[in-house]
Coordinates of C-alpha atoms and ligand atoms in Angstrom, one line a residue:
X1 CA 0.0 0.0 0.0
X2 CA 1.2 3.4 -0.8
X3 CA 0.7 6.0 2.1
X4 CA -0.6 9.5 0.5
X5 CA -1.4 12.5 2.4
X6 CA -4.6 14.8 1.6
X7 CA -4.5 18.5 3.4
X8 CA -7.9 20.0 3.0
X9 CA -9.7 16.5 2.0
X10 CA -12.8 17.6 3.5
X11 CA -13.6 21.0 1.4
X12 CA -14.9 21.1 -1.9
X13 CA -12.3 19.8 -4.4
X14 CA -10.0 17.4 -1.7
X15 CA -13.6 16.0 -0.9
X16 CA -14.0 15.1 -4.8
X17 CA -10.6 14.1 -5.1
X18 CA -10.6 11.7 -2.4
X19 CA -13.9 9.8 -3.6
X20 CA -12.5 9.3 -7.3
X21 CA -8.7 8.6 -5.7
X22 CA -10.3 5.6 -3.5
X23 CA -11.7 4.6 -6.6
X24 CA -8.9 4.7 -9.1
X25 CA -6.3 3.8 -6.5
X26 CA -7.2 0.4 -4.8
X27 CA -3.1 0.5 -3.5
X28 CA -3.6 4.0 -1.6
X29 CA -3.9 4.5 1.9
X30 CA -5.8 8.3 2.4
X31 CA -4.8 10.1 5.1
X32 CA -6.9 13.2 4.9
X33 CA -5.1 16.3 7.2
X34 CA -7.9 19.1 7.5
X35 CA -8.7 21.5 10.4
X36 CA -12.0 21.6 9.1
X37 CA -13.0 25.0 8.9
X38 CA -16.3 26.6 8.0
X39 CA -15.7 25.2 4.4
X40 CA -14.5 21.8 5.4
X41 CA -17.1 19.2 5.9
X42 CA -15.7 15.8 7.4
X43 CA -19.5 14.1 6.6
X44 CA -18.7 14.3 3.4
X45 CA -16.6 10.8 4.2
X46 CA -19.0 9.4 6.3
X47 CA -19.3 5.9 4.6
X48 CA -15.0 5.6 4.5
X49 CA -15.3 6.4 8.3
X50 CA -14.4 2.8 9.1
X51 CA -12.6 1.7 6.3
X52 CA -8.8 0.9 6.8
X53 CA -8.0 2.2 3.4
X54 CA -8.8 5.9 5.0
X55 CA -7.8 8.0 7.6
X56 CA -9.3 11.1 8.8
X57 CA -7.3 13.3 10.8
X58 CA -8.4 16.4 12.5
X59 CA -5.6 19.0 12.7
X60 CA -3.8 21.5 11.0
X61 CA -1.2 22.0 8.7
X62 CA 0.5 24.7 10.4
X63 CA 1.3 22.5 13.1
X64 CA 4.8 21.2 12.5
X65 CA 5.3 18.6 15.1
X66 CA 1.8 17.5 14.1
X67 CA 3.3 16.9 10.1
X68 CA 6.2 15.8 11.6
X69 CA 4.4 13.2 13.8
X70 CA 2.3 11.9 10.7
X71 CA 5.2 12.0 8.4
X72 CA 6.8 9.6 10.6
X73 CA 3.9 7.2 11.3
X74 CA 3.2 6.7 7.6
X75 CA 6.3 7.3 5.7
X76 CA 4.1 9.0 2.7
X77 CA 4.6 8.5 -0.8
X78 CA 3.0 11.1 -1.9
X79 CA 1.4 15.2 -0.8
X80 CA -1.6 16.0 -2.6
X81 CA -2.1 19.5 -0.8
X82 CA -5.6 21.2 -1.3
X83 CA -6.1 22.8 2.0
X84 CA -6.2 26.7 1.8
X85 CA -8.6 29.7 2.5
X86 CA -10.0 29.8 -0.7
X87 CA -12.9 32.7 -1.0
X88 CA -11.4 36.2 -2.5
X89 CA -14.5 37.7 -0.9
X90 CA -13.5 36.6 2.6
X91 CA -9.9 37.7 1.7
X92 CA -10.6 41.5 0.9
X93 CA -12.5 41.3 4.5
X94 CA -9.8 39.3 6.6
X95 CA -6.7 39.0 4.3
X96 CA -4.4 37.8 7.7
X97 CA -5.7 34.0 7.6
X98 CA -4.5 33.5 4.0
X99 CA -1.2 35.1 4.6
X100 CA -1.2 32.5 7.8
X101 CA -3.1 29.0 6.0
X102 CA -1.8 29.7 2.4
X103 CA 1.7 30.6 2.6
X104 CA 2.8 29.7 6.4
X105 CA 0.4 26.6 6.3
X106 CA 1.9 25.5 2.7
X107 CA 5.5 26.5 3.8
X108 CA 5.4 23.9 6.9
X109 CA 4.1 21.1 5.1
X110 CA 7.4 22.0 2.2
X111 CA 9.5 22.0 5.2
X112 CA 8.1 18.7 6.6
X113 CA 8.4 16.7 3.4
X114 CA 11.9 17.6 2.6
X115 CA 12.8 16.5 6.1
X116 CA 11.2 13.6 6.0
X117 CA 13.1 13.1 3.0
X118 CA 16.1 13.8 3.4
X119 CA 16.1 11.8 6.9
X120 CA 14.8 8.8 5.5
X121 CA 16.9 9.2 1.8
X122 CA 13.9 8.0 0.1
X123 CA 12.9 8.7 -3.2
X124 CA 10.1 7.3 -3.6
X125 CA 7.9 11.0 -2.6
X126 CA 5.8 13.6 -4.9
X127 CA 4.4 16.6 -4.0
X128 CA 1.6 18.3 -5.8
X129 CA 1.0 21.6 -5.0
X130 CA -3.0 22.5 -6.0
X131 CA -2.8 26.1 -6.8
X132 CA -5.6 28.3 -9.3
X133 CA -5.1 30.6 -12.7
X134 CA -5.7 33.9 -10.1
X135 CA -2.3 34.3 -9.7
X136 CA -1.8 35.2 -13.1
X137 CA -3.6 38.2 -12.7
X138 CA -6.6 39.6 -15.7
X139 CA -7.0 39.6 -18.7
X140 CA -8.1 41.5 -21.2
X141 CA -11.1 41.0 -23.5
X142 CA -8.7 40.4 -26.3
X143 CA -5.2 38.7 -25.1
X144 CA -4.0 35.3 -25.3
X145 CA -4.6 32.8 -22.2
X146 CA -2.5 32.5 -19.9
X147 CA 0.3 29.9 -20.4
X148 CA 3.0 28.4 -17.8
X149 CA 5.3 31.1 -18.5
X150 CA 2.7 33.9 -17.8
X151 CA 4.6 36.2 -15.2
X152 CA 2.8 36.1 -12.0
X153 CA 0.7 39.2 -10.9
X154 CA -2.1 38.7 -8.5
X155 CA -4.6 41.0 -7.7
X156 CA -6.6 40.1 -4.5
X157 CA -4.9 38.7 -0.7
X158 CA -5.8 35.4 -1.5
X159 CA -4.6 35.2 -5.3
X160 CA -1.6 36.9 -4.0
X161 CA -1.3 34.2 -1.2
X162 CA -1.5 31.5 -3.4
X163 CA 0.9 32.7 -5.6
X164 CA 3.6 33.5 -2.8
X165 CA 2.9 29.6 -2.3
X166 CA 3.3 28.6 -5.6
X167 CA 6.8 30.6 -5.1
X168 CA 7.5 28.2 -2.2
X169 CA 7.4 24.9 -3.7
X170 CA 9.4 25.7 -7.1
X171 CA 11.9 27.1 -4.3
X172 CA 11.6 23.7 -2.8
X173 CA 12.2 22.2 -5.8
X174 CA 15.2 23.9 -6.9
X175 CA 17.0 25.2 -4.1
X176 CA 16.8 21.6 -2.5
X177 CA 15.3 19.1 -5.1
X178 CA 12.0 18.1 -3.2
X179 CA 9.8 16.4 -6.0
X180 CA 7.3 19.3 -6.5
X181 CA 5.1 19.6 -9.0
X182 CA 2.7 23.1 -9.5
X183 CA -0.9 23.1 -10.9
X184 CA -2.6 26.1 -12.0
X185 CA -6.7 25.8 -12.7
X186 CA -9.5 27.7 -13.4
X187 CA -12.9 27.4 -11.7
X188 CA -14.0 24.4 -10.3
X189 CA -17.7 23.6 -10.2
X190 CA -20.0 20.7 -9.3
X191 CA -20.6 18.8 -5.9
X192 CA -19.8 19.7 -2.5
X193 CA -19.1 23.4 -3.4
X194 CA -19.6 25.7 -0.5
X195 CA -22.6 28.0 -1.2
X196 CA -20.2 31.0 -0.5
X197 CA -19.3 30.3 -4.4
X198 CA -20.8 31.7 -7.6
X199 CA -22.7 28.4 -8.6
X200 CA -24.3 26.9 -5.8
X201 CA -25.3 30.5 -3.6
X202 CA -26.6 31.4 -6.9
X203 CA -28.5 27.6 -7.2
X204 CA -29.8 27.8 -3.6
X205 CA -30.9 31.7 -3.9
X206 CA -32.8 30.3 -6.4
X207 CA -34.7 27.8 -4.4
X208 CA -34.6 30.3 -2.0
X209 CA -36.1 33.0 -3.8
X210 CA -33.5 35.4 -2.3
X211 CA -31.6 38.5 -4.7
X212 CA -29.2 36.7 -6.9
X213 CA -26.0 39.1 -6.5
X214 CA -24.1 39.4 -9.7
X215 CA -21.3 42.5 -9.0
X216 CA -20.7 45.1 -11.3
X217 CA -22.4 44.3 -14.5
X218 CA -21.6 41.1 -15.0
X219 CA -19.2 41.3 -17.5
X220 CA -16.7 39.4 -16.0
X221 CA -15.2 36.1 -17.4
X222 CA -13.8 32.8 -16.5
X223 CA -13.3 29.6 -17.7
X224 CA -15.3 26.8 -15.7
X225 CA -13.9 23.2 -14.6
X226 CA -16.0 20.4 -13.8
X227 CA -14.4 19.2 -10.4
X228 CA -14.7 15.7 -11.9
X229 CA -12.3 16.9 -14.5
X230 CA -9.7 19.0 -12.3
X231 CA -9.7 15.5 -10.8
X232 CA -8.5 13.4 -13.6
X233 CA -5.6 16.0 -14.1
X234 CA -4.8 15.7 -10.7
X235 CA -4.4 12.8 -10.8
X236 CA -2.6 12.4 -14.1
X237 CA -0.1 15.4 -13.4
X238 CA 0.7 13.2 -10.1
X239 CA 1.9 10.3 -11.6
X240 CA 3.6 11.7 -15.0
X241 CA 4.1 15.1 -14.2
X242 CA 8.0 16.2 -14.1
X243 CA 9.3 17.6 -10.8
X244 CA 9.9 21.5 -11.0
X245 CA 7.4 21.7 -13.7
X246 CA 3.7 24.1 -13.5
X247 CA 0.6 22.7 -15.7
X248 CA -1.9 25.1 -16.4
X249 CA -5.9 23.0 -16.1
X250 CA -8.7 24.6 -17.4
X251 CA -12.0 23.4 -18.9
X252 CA -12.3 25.6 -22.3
X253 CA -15.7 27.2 -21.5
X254 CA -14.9 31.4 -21.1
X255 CA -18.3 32.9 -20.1
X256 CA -19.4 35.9 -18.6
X257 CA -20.9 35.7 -14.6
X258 CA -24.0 37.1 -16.5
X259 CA -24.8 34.5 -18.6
X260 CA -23.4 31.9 -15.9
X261 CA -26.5 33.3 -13.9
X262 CA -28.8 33.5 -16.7
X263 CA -28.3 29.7 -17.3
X264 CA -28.7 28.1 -14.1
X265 CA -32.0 30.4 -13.7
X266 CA -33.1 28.6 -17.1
X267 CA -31.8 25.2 -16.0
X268 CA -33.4 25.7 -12.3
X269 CA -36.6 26.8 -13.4
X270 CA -37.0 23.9 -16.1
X271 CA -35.9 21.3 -13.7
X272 CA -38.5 22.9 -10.8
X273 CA -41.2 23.6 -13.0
X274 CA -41.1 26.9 -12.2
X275 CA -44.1 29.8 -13.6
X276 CA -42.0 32.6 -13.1
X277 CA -39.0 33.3 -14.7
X278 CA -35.8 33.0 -11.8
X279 CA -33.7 36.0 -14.0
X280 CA -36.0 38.1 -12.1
X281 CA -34.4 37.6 -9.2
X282 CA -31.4 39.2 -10.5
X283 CA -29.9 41.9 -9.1
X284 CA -27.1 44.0 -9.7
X285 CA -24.6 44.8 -7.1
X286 CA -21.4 47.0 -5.7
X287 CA -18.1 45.7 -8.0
X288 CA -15.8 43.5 -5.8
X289 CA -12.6 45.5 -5.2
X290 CA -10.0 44.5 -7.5
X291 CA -12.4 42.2 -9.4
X292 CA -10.3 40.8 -12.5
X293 CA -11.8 41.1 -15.7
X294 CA -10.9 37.6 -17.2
X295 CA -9.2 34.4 -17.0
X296 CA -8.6 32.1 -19.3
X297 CA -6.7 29.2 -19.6
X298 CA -4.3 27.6 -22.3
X299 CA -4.3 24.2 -21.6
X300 CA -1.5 23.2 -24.6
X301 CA 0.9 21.5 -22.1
X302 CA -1.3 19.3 -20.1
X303 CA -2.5 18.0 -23.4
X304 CA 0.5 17.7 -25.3
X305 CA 3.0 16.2 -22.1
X306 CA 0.2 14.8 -19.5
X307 CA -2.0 13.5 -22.3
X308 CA -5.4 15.6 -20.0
X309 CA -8.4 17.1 -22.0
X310 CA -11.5 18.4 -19.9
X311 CA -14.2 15.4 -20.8
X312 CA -17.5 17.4 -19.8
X313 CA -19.2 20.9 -21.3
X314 CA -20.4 23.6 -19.2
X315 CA -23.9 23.1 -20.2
X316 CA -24.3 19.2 -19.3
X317 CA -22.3 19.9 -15.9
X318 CA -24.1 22.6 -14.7
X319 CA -26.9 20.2 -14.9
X320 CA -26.0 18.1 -12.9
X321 CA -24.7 19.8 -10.1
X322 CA -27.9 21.6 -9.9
X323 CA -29.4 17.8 -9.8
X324 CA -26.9 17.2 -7.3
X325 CA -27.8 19.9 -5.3
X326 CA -31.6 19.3 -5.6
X327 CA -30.3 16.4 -4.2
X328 CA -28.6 17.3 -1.1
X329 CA -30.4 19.8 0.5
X330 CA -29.5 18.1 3.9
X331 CA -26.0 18.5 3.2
X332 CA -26.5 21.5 2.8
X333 CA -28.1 22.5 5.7
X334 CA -25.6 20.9 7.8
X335 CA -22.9 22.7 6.3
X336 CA -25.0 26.2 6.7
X337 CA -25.7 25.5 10.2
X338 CA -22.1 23.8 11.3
X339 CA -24.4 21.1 12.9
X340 CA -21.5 18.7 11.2
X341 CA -19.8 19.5 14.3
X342 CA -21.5 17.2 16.4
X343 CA -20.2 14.1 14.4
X344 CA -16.8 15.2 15.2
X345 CA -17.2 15.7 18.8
X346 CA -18.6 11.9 18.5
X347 CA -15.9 10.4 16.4
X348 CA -12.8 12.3 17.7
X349 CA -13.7 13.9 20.9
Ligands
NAD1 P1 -12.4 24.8 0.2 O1 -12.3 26.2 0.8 O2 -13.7 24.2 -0.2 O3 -11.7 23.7 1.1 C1 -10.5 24.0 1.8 C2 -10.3 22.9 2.8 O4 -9.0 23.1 3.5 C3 -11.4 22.8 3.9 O5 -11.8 21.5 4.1 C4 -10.7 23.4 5.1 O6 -11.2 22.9 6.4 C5 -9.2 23.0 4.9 N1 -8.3 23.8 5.6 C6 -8.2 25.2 5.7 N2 -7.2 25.6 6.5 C7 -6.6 24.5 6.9 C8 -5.5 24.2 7.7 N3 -4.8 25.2 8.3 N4 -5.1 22.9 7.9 C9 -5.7 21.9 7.4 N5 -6.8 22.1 6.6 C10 -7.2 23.3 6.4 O7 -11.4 24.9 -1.1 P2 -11.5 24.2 -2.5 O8 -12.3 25.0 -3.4 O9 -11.7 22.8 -2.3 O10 -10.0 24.5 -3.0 C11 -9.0 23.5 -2.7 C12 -7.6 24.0 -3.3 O11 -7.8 24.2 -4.7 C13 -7.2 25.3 -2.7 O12 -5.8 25.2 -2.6 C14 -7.6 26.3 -3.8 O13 -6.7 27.4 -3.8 C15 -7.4 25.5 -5.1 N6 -8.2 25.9 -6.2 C16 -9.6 26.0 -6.1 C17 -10.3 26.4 -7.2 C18 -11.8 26.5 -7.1 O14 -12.5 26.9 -8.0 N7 -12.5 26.2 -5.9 C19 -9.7 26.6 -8.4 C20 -8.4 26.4 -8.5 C21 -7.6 26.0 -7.4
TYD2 P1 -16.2 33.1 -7.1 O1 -17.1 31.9 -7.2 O2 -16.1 33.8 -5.8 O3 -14.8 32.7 -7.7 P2 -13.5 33.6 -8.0 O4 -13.7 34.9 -7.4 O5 -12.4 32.8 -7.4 O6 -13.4 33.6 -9.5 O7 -16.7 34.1 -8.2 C1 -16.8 33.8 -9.6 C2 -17.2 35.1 -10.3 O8 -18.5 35.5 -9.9 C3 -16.3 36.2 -10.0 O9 -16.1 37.0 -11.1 C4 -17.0 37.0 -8.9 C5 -18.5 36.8 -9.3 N1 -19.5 36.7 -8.2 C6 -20.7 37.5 -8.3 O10 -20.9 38.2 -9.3 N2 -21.5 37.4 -7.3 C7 -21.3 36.6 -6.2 O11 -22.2 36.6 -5.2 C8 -20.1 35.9 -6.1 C9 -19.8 35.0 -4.9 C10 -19.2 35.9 -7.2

């Protein structure tokens, strides 16, 4: 059995990740590190809760004799780390705890591998680092997507977190030759998003009937990933990815938030049966400070030297994450609510 350590395995993308890596991998042992804050959910791996392929610890990656601790017990073969502060609106109102998660948090668990390492001489050891396209910076309406070699220039605390992270593993990497490898993707999308998110606050306003908040005029774009298929990279860039290296991941579907909006509205109100139209609930509000324009991905390298194309449109995705959250309406009252945190208490108390 390989040993493989997942930071941040219960928030949106870790918890996808893990479901499809216990899946794909039958020779992985999970060890899932998160502190679970508001975003992390550790329900979400309720039925692995007992299985001895899986291992759920509660606790924090800033906490070196913790890594060090865990690093000894299971000799890991691999990082997969996911865990951050990932909402730019929650880091324009309380920047400090990305500085501290993102690049302290991401620093410590650097530090940790390469001693664990270079005290055991193995080589046998990966380390992905799962970073996003906002350190790049915007775009304009009409330039070319950003590639590997697009020189970093974030805009927000959290982008510029991440990207002072990103820094620390290629340092890792070349000044001592830790087995790092950098990912860069666009928007994820699809189950177990927190509805802090574009896509599922905008979903469950919906059902809600509550203001749908689109900022500025909507004009803004991204490109949108299905988390299914930021999964398969993942998972492809960590086993044939070269050390030292970036990919850029992305789905190839620009759009504006507008017509994001407009189309789950459509897609909501078909699937509900509603009379009235949901685009009435739109409403326009106060820009986001520093709000890039656009991002956009080129995904040339992960095609050409992982051998990764995104598998699923925009259209038939959205679709079913709105099923999905149709679907899960307790889930996501539990998460609204924190009442998750009596399970804990249970299990780990
Ligand atoms: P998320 O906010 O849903 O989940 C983050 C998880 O990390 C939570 O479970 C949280 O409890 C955990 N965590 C936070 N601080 C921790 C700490 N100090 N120690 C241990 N665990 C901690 O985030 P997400 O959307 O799943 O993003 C995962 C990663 O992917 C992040 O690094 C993010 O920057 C990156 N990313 C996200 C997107 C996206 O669209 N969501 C796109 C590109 C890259
Ligand atoms: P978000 O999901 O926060 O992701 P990110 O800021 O990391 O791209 O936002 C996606 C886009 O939607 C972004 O341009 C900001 C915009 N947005 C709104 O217009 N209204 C909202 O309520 C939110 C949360 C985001």
């Amino acid at each position: 059995m390989k040993n493989i350590l997942i930071t941040g395995g219960s928030g949106f993308i870790g918890t996808n990740f893990i479901k499809y890596a216990y899946d794909r991998y039958k020779d992985w042992h999970i060890v899932n590190l998160d502190v679970l804050t508001y975003a992390g959910n550790p329900m979400n791996h309720m039925e692995l809760a007992k299985d001895p392929r899986y291992t759920f610890i509660h606790g924090d990656i800033c906490d070196s004799s913790l890594l060090k601790q865990l690093f000894d017990k299971f000799k890991f073969n691999g990082v997969l780390h996911f865990a951050a502060e990932s909402h730019v609106d929650r880091s324009i109102s309380d920047p400090e705890i990305f500085l501290k998660t993102n690049v302290m948090g991401s620093f410590k668990l650097l530090q940790a591998g390469l001693d664990y390492v270079e005290d055991s001489g193995t080589s046998d050891f990966k380390f992905l680092h799962v970073s996003t396209d906002e350190v790049y910076g915007s775009l304009g309406a009409g330039d070319a997507a950003f590639t590997e070699k697009t020189g970093y220039d974030p805009s927000s605390p959290y982008s510029a977190s991440k990207a002072s992270s990103d820094h620390f593993a290629k340092a890792f990497f070349t000044t001592f030759g830790l087995p790092v490898v950098v990912t860069n993707c666009s928007n994820n999308y699809g189950p177990y998003q927190f509805p802090e998110k574009l896509i599922p606050l905008v979903i469950l306003n919906i059902l809600n009937k509550k203001p749908l908040p689109v900022y500025g005029k909507g004009e803004n774009v991204r490109d949108w990933l299905y988390v299914a298929d930021h999964c398969d990279a993942l998972a492809e860039v960590f086993e044939k990815g070269v050390s030292g290296e970036t990919y850029n991941i992305g789905g190839g579907e620009e759009k504006k938030n507008i017509e994001v909006v407009q189309k789950i509205c459509d897609l909501v109100d078909e699937k509900t049966g509603a009379v009235k139209s949901s685009r009435d609930l739109i409403t326009f509000v106060k820009d986001r400070p520093g709000h890039d324009l656009r991002y956009a991905i080129n995904c040339d390298k992960i095609d050409h030297e992982i051998g990764f194309t995104a598998k699923h449109s925009f259209e038939q995705a959205l679709s079913q994450t709105i099923d999905w959250y149709l679907g899960h309406m307790d889930w996501v009252r539990a998460v609204q609510t924190g009442e998750y945190k009596k399970w804990i208490n249970k299990q780990y108390s």
